[in-house]
């Protein structure tokens, strides 16, 4: 038996919502979680919009989330590139996260999920910058293969576009979001549980990016939900992953441990 869950990290897109539609029952499940006083953070790789706009979007669905409750790969990326002058391949809605940064004469390439920026001319601009100087880093917010789009079908994530730049330049991108160990360590620190990751569970719809990598290395308990990206059999070959129909049942299981 795993130890009882004393803290939670919860994915957003595909787990509590898909685009502008809440997963059925998720709003009430989050309300119950907050009332239980179990420490938690929403830990997300969402990169199409800034943290503030993301919180506004979630609250329009009724979640009542405060900005400090959301830890994003964008905020981790902002910290990572704070001393650089990045060429940002980001959606306009995400650029607010990098407000005030010097982006003239760039000396780094930063790539997120940016469908409107994945054009030949902009990708080629990034390519030329990277090959102009081997010291110019390629930084990926994350390398997800796909995501659950607003029509509830899968769409390409940034991973393939990051790999295109890796292939063309011979560079390996530095990834700052999930599933890196550093991302999860920072998220654990936010809930004061960096010294006991085994007492924390991560709830997500992506068995690799939400529940693999750093989550597994740190011994975080891993709860997979059958919404969003989930496809039948995703959990096969991932020992220790527990599967729930949705975030509602996953949170209820955690709350019952504290009943």
PDB file of C-alpha atoms in Angstrom:
ATOM      1  CA  UNK A   1       0.000   0.000   0.000  1.00  0.00           C
ATOM      2  CA  UNK A   2       1.344   3.463  -0.878  1.00  0.00           C
ATOM      3  CA  UNK A   3       1.452   6.020   1.952  1.00  0.00           C
ATOM      4  CA  UNK A   4      -1.618   8.221   2.344  1.00  0.00           C
ATOM      5  CA  UNK A   5      -1.641  11.285   0.106  1.00  0.00           C
ATOM      6  CA  UNK A   6      -0.958  14.479   2.066  1.00  0.00           C
ATOM      7  CA  UNK A   7      -0.478  16.854  -0.880  1.00  0.00           C
ATOM      8  CA  UNK A   8      -1.609  17.077  -4.495  1.00  0.00           C
ATOM      9  CA  UNK A   9      -0.281  18.341  -7.807  1.00  0.00           C
ATOM     10  CA  UNK A  10      -2.981  18.489 -10.470  1.00  0.00           C
ATOM     11  CA  UNK A  11      -2.671  18.941 -14.223  1.00  0.00           C
ATOM     12  CA  UNK A  12      -5.076  21.371 -15.879  1.00  0.00           C
ATOM     13  CA  UNK A  13      -5.761  20.848 -19.604  1.00  0.00           C
ATOM     14  CA  UNK A  14      -7.360  17.466 -20.172  1.00  0.00           C
ATOM     15  CA  UNK A  15      -7.610  16.834 -16.435  1.00  0.00           C
ATOM     16  CA  UNK A  16      -9.940  19.494 -14.995  1.00  0.00           C
ATOM     17  CA  UNK A  17     -10.919  21.120 -18.291  1.00  0.00           C
ATOM     18  CA  UNK A  18     -10.680  20.861 -22.071  1.00  0.00           C
ATOM     19  CA  UNK A  19     -10.362  24.306 -23.647  1.00  0.00           C
ATOM     20  CA  UNK A  20     -13.273  26.308 -22.149  1.00  0.00           C
ATOM     21  CA  UNK A  21     -15.261  23.317 -20.889  1.00  0.00           C
ATOM     22  CA  UNK A  22     -14.831  21.943 -17.361  1.00  0.00           C
ATOM     23  CA  UNK A  23     -14.622  18.177 -16.902  1.00  0.00           C
ATOM     24  CA  UNK A  24     -18.029  17.156 -15.443  1.00  0.00           C
ATOM     25  CA  UNK A  25     -17.881  17.381 -11.649  1.00  0.00           C
ATOM     26  CA  UNK A  26     -14.416  18.945 -11.575  1.00  0.00           C
ATOM     27  CA  UNK A  27     -15.522  22.316 -10.179  1.00  0.00           C
ATOM     28  CA  UNK A  28     -17.181  20.673  -7.169  1.00  0.00           C
ATOM     29  CA  UNK A  29     -14.233  18.272  -6.697  1.00  0.00           C
ATOM     30  CA  UNK A  30     -11.800  21.210  -6.506  1.00  0.00           C
ATOM     31  CA  UNK A  31     -14.127  22.971  -4.053  1.00  0.00           C
ATOM     32  CA  UNK A  32     -14.109  19.887  -1.792  1.00  0.00           C
ATOM     33  CA  UNK A  33     -10.320  19.627  -2.059  1.00  0.00           C
ATOM     34  CA  UNK A  34      -9.861  23.260  -1.046  1.00  0.00           C
ATOM     35  CA  UNK A  35     -12.215  22.784   1.932  1.00  0.00           C
ATOM     36  CA  UNK A  36     -10.135  19.796   3.109  1.00  0.00           C
ATOM     37  CA  UNK A  37      -7.042  22.012   3.566  1.00  0.00           C
ATOM     38  CA  UNK A  38      -4.844  19.441   1.804  1.00  0.00           C
ATOM     39  CA  UNK A  39      -2.046  21.507   0.193  1.00  0.00           C
ATOM     40  CA  UNK A  40      -2.190  21.475  -3.594  1.00  0.00           C
ATOM     41  CA  UNK A  41      -1.037  23.216  -6.740  1.00  0.00           C
ATOM     42  CA  UNK A  42      -2.182  23.053 -10.321  1.00  0.00           C
ATOM     43  CA  UNK A  43       1.012  22.072 -12.145  1.00  0.00           C
ATOM     44  CA  UNK A  44       0.626  22.628 -15.853  1.00  0.00           C
ATOM     45  CA  UNK A  45       2.555  22.700 -19.105  1.00  0.00           C
ATOM     46  CA  UNK A  46      -0.024  25.048 -20.653  1.00  0.00           C
ATOM     47  CA  UNK A  47       1.943  27.527 -22.767  1.00  0.00           C
ATOM     48  CA  UNK A  48      -0.622  29.072 -25.108  1.00  0.00           C
ATOM     49  CA  UNK A  49      -1.623  31.728 -22.587  1.00  0.00           C
ATOM     50  CA  UNK A  50      -0.110  33.620 -19.646  1.00  0.00           C
ATOM     51  CA  UNK A  51      -0.718  32.554 -16.044  1.00  0.00           C
ATOM     52  CA  UNK A  52      -3.081  35.476 -15.418  1.00  0.00           C
ATOM     53  CA  UNK A  53      -5.161  34.784 -18.522  1.00  0.00           C
ATOM     54  CA  UNK A  54      -5.193  31.084 -17.697  1.00  0.00           C
ATOM     55  CA  UNK A  55      -6.569  31.807 -14.220  1.00  0.00           C
ATOM     56  CA  UNK A  56      -9.209  34.130 -15.717  1.00  0.00           C
ATOM     57  CA  UNK A  57     -10.227  31.374 -18.135  1.00  0.00           C
ATOM     58  CA  UNK A  58     -10.502  28.775 -15.363  1.00  0.00           C
ATOM     59  CA  UNK A  59     -12.520  31.111 -13.166  1.00  0.00           C
ATOM     60  CA  UNK A  60     -14.934  31.762 -16.026  1.00  0.00           C
ATOM     61  CA  UNK A  61     -15.684  28.029 -15.764  1.00  0.00           C
ATOM     62  CA  UNK A  62     -16.399  28.439 -12.051  1.00  0.00           C
ATOM     63  CA  UNK A  63     -13.211  27.067 -10.462  1.00  0.00           C
ATOM     64  CA  UNK A  64     -12.492  30.040  -8.184  1.00  0.00           C
ATOM     65  CA  UNK A  65      -8.721  29.627  -8.539  1.00  0.00           C
ATOM     66  CA  UNK A  66      -6.177  32.128  -7.260  1.00  0.00           C
ATOM     67  CA  UNK A  67      -3.066  32.868  -9.298  1.00  0.00           C
ATOM     68  CA  UNK A  68      -0.680  31.548  -6.623  1.00  0.00           C
ATOM     69  CA  UNK A  69      -2.388  28.128  -6.849  1.00  0.00           C
ATOM     70  CA  UNK A  70      -1.161  27.649 -10.428  1.00  0.00           C
ATOM     71  CA  UNK A  71       2.452  26.700 -11.168  1.00  0.00           C
ATOM     72  CA  UNK A  72       3.116  26.750 -14.908  1.00  0.00           C
ATOM     73  CA  UNK A  73       5.980  25.706 -17.111  1.00  0.00           C
ATOM     74  CA  UNK A  74       5.822  29.264 -18.481  1.00  0.00           C
ATOM     75  CA  UNK A  75       6.700  30.719 -15.075  1.00  0.00           C
ATOM     76  CA  UNK A  76       9.508  28.175 -14.721  1.00  0.00           C
ATOM     77  CA  UNK A  77      10.699  29.165 -18.202  1.00  0.00           C
ATOM     78  CA  UNK A  78      10.594  32.872 -17.348  1.00  0.00           C
ATOM     79  CA  UNK A  79      12.886  32.195 -14.386  1.00  0.00           C
ATOM     80  CA  UNK A  80      15.193  30.079 -16.555  1.00  0.00           C
ATOM     81  CA  UNK A  81      15.703  32.774 -19.231  1.00  0.00           C
ATOM     82  CA  UNK A  82      15.580  35.885 -17.012  1.00  0.00           C
ATOM     83  CA  UNK A  83      19.220  36.745 -17.775  1.00  0.00           C
ATOM     84  CA  UNK A  84      18.936  36.061 -21.532  1.00  0.00           C
ATOM     85  CA  UNK A  85      17.465  37.886 -24.523  1.00  0.00           C
ATOM     86  CA  UNK A  86      15.122  35.256 -25.942  1.00  0.00           C
ATOM     87  CA  UNK A  87      13.662  34.826 -29.399  1.00  0.00           C
ATOM     88  CA  UNK A  88      10.200  33.755 -28.251  1.00  0.00           C
ATOM     89  CA  UNK A  89       8.176  31.323 -30.348  1.00  0.00           C
ATOM     90  CA  UNK A  90       5.037  31.826 -28.254  1.00  0.00           C
ATOM     91  CA  UNK A  91       1.392  32.650 -28.816  1.00  0.00           C
ATOM     92  CA  UNK A  92       0.526  36.315 -28.254  1.00  0.00           C
ATOM     93  CA  UNK A  93      -1.641  35.333 -25.270  1.00  0.00           C
ATOM     94  CA  UNK A  94       1.472  33.886 -23.575  1.00  0.00           C
ATOM     95  CA  UNK A  95       3.767  36.866 -24.199  1.00  0.00           C
ATOM     96  CA  UNK A  96       2.468  38.663 -21.101  1.00  0.00           C
ATOM     97  CA  UNK A  97       4.483  36.152 -19.034  1.00  0.00           C
ATOM     98  CA  UNK A  98       7.688  37.614 -20.509  1.00  0.00           C
ATOM     99  CA  UNK A  99       6.667  41.263 -20.268  1.00  0.00           C
ATOM    100  CA  UNK A 100       9.602  43.577 -19.624  1.00  0.00           C
ATOM    101  CA  UNK A 101      12.240  41.159 -20.929  1.00  0.00           C
ATOM    102  CA  UNK A 102      14.812  42.401 -23.424  1.00  0.00           C
ATOM    103  CA  UNK A 103      14.250  40.490 -26.673  1.00  0.00           C
ATOM    104  CA  UNK A 104      16.418  42.649 -28.944  1.00  0.00           C
ATOM    105  CA  UNK A 105      19.451  41.013 -30.515  1.00  0.00           C
ATOM    106  CA  UNK A 106      18.392  37.608 -29.122  1.00  0.00           C
ATOM    107  CA  UNK A 107      20.908  35.147 -27.697  1.00  0.00           C
ATOM    108  CA  UNK A 108      18.503  32.261 -26.971  1.00  0.00           C
ATOM    109  CA  UNK A 109      15.579  30.474 -28.619  1.00  0.00           C
ATOM    110  CA  UNK A 110      12.545  29.660 -26.463  1.00  0.00           C
ATOM    111  CA  UNK A 111       9.756  27.546 -27.926  1.00  0.00           C
ATOM    112  CA  UNK A 112       6.336  26.751 -26.480  1.00  0.00           C
ATOM    113  CA  UNK A 113       3.044  25.564 -27.927  1.00  0.00           C
ATOM    114  CA  UNK A 114       2.579  28.265 -30.543  1.00  0.00           C
ATOM    115  CA  UNK A 115       0.488  27.083 -33.517  1.00  0.00           C
ATOM    116  CA  UNK A 116       0.454  30.540 -35.108  1.00  0.00           C
ATOM    117  CA  UNK A 117       4.281  30.731 -34.931  1.00  0.00           C
ATOM    118  CA  UNK A 118       5.097  27.310 -36.359  1.00  0.00           C
ATOM    119  CA  UNK A 119       5.681  28.732 -39.847  1.00  0.00           C
ATOM    120  CA  UNK A 120       8.726  28.192 -42.033  1.00  0.00           C
ATOM    121  CA  UNK A 121       9.942  31.789 -41.824  1.00  0.00           C
ATOM    122  CA  UNK A 122       9.869  31.927 -38.016  1.00  0.00           C
ATOM    123  CA  UNK A 123      11.242  28.404 -37.560  1.00  0.00           C
ATOM    124  CA  UNK A 124      14.009  29.297 -40.000  1.00  0.00           C
ATOM    125  CA  UNK A 125      14.790  32.481 -38.048  1.00  0.00           C
ATOM    126  CA  UNK A 126      15.231  30.327 -34.941  1.00  0.00           C
ATOM    127  CA  UNK A 127      17.345  27.840 -36.907  1.00  0.00           C
ATOM    128  CA  UNK A 128      19.654  30.566 -38.210  1.00  0.00           C
ATOM    129  CA  UNK A 129      20.136  32.036 -34.750  1.00  0.00           C
ATOM    130  CA  UNK A 130      20.992  28.627 -33.296  1.00  0.00           C
ATOM    131  CA  UNK A 131      23.567  27.758 -35.951  1.00  0.00           C
ATOM    132  CA  UNK A 132      25.120  31.232 -35.881  1.00  0.00           C
ATOM    133  CA  UNK A 133      26.678  30.562 -32.478  1.00  0.00           C
ATOM    134  CA  UNK A 134      26.894  27.184 -30.687  1.00  0.00           C
ATOM    135  CA  UNK A 135      26.541  28.972 -27.337  1.00  0.00           C
ATOM    136  CA  UNK A 136      22.970  30.059 -28.173  1.00  0.00           C
ATOM    137  CA  UNK A 137      20.689  27.710 -26.182  1.00  0.00           C
ATOM    138  CA  UNK A 138      17.515  26.055 -27.435  1.00  0.00           C
ATOM    139  CA  UNK A 139      14.990  26.028 -24.576  1.00  0.00           C
ATOM    140  CA  UNK A 140      11.688  24.160 -24.816  1.00  0.00           C
ATOM    141  CA  UNK A 141       8.886  24.882 -22.390  1.00  0.00           C
ATOM    142  CA  UNK A 142       7.935  21.226 -22.882  1.00  0.00           C
ATOM    143  CA  UNK A 143       8.047  18.535 -25.585  1.00  0.00           C
ATOM    144  CA  UNK A 144       4.547  17.050 -25.472  1.00  0.00           C
ATOM    145  CA  UNK A 145       3.628  15.071 -28.591  1.00  0.00           C
ATOM    146  CA  UNK A 146      -0.004  16.198 -28.568  1.00  0.00           C
ATOM    147  CA  UNK A 147      -2.756  17.820 -26.516  1.00  0.00           C
ATOM    148  CA  UNK A 148      -6.554  17.600 -26.230  1.00  0.00           C
ATOM    149  CA  UNK A 149      -7.899  20.430 -28.384  1.00  0.00           C
ATOM    150  CA  UNK A 150     -11.174  22.339 -28.027  1.00  0.00           C
ATOM    151  CA  UNK A 151     -12.970  19.826 -30.277  1.00  0.00           C
ATOM    152  CA  UNK A 152     -11.833  17.101 -27.816  1.00  0.00           C
ATOM    153  CA  UNK A 153      -9.637  15.525 -30.483  1.00  0.00           C
ATOM    154  CA  UNK A 154      -5.843  15.370 -30.300  1.00  0.00           C
ATOM    155  CA  UNK A 155      -3.710  18.056 -31.947  1.00  0.00           C
ATOM    156  CA  UNK A 156       0.050  18.221 -32.394  1.00  0.00           C
ATOM    157  CA  UNK A 157       1.999  19.546 -29.427  1.00  0.00           C
ATOM    158  CA  UNK A 158       5.311  21.436 -29.588  1.00  0.00           C
ATOM    159  CA  UNK A 159       7.471  18.302 -29.335  1.00  0.00           C
ATOM    160  CA  UNK A 160       7.719  17.681 -33.071  1.00  0.00           C
ATOM    161  CA  UNK A 161       8.658  21.307 -33.768  1.00  0.00           C
ATOM    162  CA  UNK A 162      11.302  21.264 -31.039  1.00  0.00           C
ATOM    163  CA  UNK A 163      12.711  18.085 -32.544  1.00  0.00           C
ATOM    164  CA  UNK A 164      12.772  19.701 -35.995  1.00  0.00           C
ATOM    165  CA  UNK A 165      15.108  22.386 -34.617  1.00  0.00           C
ATOM    166  CA  UNK A 166      17.155  19.765 -32.762  1.00  0.00           C
ATOM    167  CA  UNK A 167      17.534  17.732 -35.959  1.00  0.00           C
ATOM    168  CA  UNK A 168      18.442  20.720 -38.131  1.00  0.00           C
ATOM    169  CA  UNK A 169      20.958  22.209 -35.678  1.00  0.00           C
ATOM    170  CA  UNK A 170      22.373  19.156 -33.914  1.00  0.00           C
ATOM    171  CA  UNK A 171      21.436  20.727 -30.582  1.00  0.00           C
ATOM    172  CA  UNK A 172      19.511  19.100 -27.744  1.00  0.00           C
ATOM    173  CA  UNK A 173      16.871  21.339 -26.222  1.00  0.00           C
ATOM    174  CA  UNK A 174      16.782  22.094 -22.509  1.00  0.00           C
ATOM    175  CA  UNK A 175      13.257  21.303 -21.292  1.00  0.00           C
ATOM    176  CA  UNK A 176      11.959  23.318 -18.320  1.00  0.00           C
ATOM    177  CA  UNK A 177       8.394  22.011 -17.894  1.00  0.00           C
ATOM    178  CA  UNK A 178       6.949  18.615 -17.104  1.00  0.00           C
ATOM    179  CA  UNK A 179       8.209  15.941 -16.883  1.00  0.00           C
ATOM    180  CA  UNK A 180      11.598  17.328 -15.771  1.00  0.00           C
ATOM    181  CA  UNK A 181      12.681  16.645 -12.205  1.00  0.00           C
ATOM    182  CA  UNK A 182      13.425  20.333 -11.605  1.00  0.00           C
ATOM    183  CA  UNK A 183       9.834  21.303 -12.478  1.00  0.00           C
ATOM    184  CA  UNK A 184       8.389  18.849  -9.965  1.00  0.00           C
ATOM    185  CA  UNK A 185      10.907  19.872  -7.301  1.00  0.00           C
ATOM    186  CA  UNK A 186       9.817  23.506  -7.658  1.00  0.00           C
ATOM    187  CA  UNK A 187       6.134  22.492  -7.509  1.00  0.00           C
ATOM    188  CA  UNK A 188       6.742  20.425  -4.361  1.00  0.00           C
ATOM    189  CA  UNK A 189       8.528  23.374  -2.784  1.00  0.00           C
ATOM    190  CA  UNK A 190       5.470  25.543  -3.389  1.00  0.00           C
ATOM    191  CA  UNK A 191       3.355  23.260  -1.176  1.00  0.00           C
ATOM    192  CA  UNK A 192       6.137  22.772   1.390  1.00  0.00           C
ATOM    193  CA  UNK A 193       6.579  19.067   0.649  1.00  0.00           C
ATOM    194  CA  UNK A 194       9.947  18.915  -1.110  1.00  0.00           C
ATOM    195  CA  UNK A 195      11.295  16.644   1.664  1.00  0.00           C
ATOM    196  CA  UNK A 196       8.492  14.057   1.379  1.00  0.00           C
ATOM    197  CA  UNK A 197       7.530  13.625  -2.296  1.00  0.00           C
ATOM    198  CA  UNK A 198       6.259  10.109  -1.552  1.00  0.00           C
ATOM    199  CA  UNK A 199       3.360  11.710   0.350  1.00  0.00           C
ATOM    200  CA  UNK A 200       2.313  13.731  -2.706  1.00  0.00           C
ATOM    201  CA  UNK A 201       0.246  12.547  -5.687  1.00  0.00           C
ATOM    202  CA  UNK A 202       0.219  13.933  -9.208  1.00  0.00           C
ATOM    203  CA  UNK A 203      -3.090  13.716 -11.106  1.00  0.00           C
ATOM    204  CA  UNK A 204      -2.863  13.952 -14.885  1.00  0.00           C
ATOM    205  CA  UNK A 205      -4.134  12.705 -18.233  1.00  0.00           C
ATOM    206  CA  UNK A 206      -0.697  12.186 -19.849  1.00  0.00           C
ATOM    207  CA  UNK A 207       1.124   9.124 -18.523  1.00  0.00           C
ATOM    208  CA  UNK A 208       4.460  10.389 -19.850  1.00  0.00           C
ATOM    209  CA  UNK A 209       4.497  14.168 -19.400  1.00  0.00           C
ATOM    210  CA  UNK A 210       2.371  14.330 -16.236  1.00  0.00           C
ATOM    211  CA  UNK A 211       3.374  11.093 -14.534  1.00  0.00           C
ATOM    212  CA  UNK A 212       6.740  10.121 -16.006  1.00  0.00           C
ATOM    213  CA  UNK A 213      10.228  11.572 -15.719  1.00  0.00           C
ATOM    214  CA  UNK A 214      10.697  13.607 -12.564  1.00  0.00           C
ATOM    215  CA  UNK A 215       7.405  12.505 -10.971  1.00  0.00           C
ATOM    216  CA  UNK A 216       8.494   8.874 -11.116  1.00  0.00           C
ATOM    217  CA  UNK A 217      12.113   9.620 -10.141  1.00  0.00           C
ATOM    218  CA  UNK A 218      11.018  11.527  -7.038  1.00  0.00           C
ATOM    219  CA  UNK A 219       8.614   8.806  -5.917  1.00  0.00           C
ATOM    220  CA  UNK A 220       5.494  10.967  -6.324  1.00  0.00           C
ATOM    221  CA  UNK A 221       2.333   8.861  -6.390  1.00  0.00           C
ATOM    222  CA  UNK A 222       0.863   8.853  -9.893  1.00  0.00           C
ATOM    223  CA  UNK A 223      -2.860   9.011 -10.647  1.00  0.00           C
ATOM    224  CA  UNK A 224      -3.914   8.781 -14.308  1.00  0.00           C
ATOM    225  CA  UNK A 225      -7.342  10.025 -15.410  1.00  0.00           C
ATOM    226  CA  UNK A 226      -9.226   8.713 -18.437  1.00  0.00           C
ATOM    227  CA  UNK A 227     -10.040  12.149 -19.879  1.00  0.00           C
ATOM    228  CA  UNK A 228      -8.208  14.550 -22.201  1.00  0.00           C
ATOM    229  CA  UNK A 229      -5.184  12.901 -23.809  1.00  0.00           C
ATOM    230  CA  UNK A 230      -5.866   9.489 -22.296  1.00  0.00           C
ATOM    231  CA  UNK A 231      -6.164   6.591 -24.722  1.00  0.00           C
ATOM    232  CA  UNK A 232      -7.083   3.036 -23.773  1.00  0.00           C
ATOM    233  CA  UNK A 233      -4.036   1.154 -22.507  1.00  0.00           C
ATOM    234  CA  UNK A 234      -1.847   4.212 -21.853  1.00  0.00           C
ATOM    235  CA  UNK A 235      -1.055   2.835 -18.395  1.00  0.00           C
ATOM    236  CA  UNK A 236       0.378  -0.437 -19.735  1.00  0.00           C
ATOM    237  CA  UNK A 237       4.078  -0.729 -18.896  1.00  0.00           C
ATOM    238  CA  UNK A 238       3.839   2.000 -16.235  1.00  0.00           C
ATOM    239  CA  UNK A 239       3.983   0.103 -12.969  1.00  0.00           C
ATOM    240  CA  UNK A 240       2.530   1.876  -9.958  1.00  0.00           C
ATOM    241  CA  UNK A 241       0.221   4.166 -11.936  1.00  0.00           C
ATOM    242  CA  UNK A 242      -3.353   4.113 -10.612  1.00  0.00           C
ATOM    243  CA  UNK A 243      -6.176   4.808 -13.072  1.00  0.00           C
ATOM    244  CA  UNK A 244      -9.397   6.743 -12.401  1.00  0.00           C
ATOM    245  CA  UNK A 245     -12.289   7.670 -14.710  1.00  0.00           C
ATOM    246  CA  UNK A 246     -11.717  11.372 -14.047  1.00  0.00           C
ATOM    247  CA  UNK A 247     -10.234  13.897 -11.629  1.00  0.00           C
ATOM    248  CA  UNK A 248     -13.475  13.686  -9.632  1.00  0.00           C
ATOM    249  CA  UNK A 249     -12.826  10.081  -8.591  1.00  0.00           C
ATOM    250  CA  UNK A 250      -9.106  10.703  -8.096  1.00  0.00           C
ATOM    251  CA  UNK A 251      -9.721  13.592  -5.680  1.00  0.00           C
ATOM    252  CA  UNK A 252     -12.468  11.638  -3.918  1.00  0.00           C
ATOM    253  CA  UNK A 253     -10.043   8.752  -3.343  1.00  0.00           C
ATOM    254  CA  UNK A 254      -7.568  11.164  -1.735  1.00  0.00           C
ATOM    255  CA  UNK A 255     -10.254  12.790   0.433  1.00  0.00           C
ATOM    256  CA  UNK A 256     -11.474   9.390   1.664  1.00  0.00           C
ATOM    257  CA  UNK A 257      -7.991   8.745   3.049  1.00  0.00           C
ATOM    258  CA  UNK A 258      -8.528  11.776   5.291  1.00  0.00           C
ATOM    259  CA  UNK A 259     -12.119  11.021   6.266  1.00  0.00           C
TER     260      UNK A 259
END
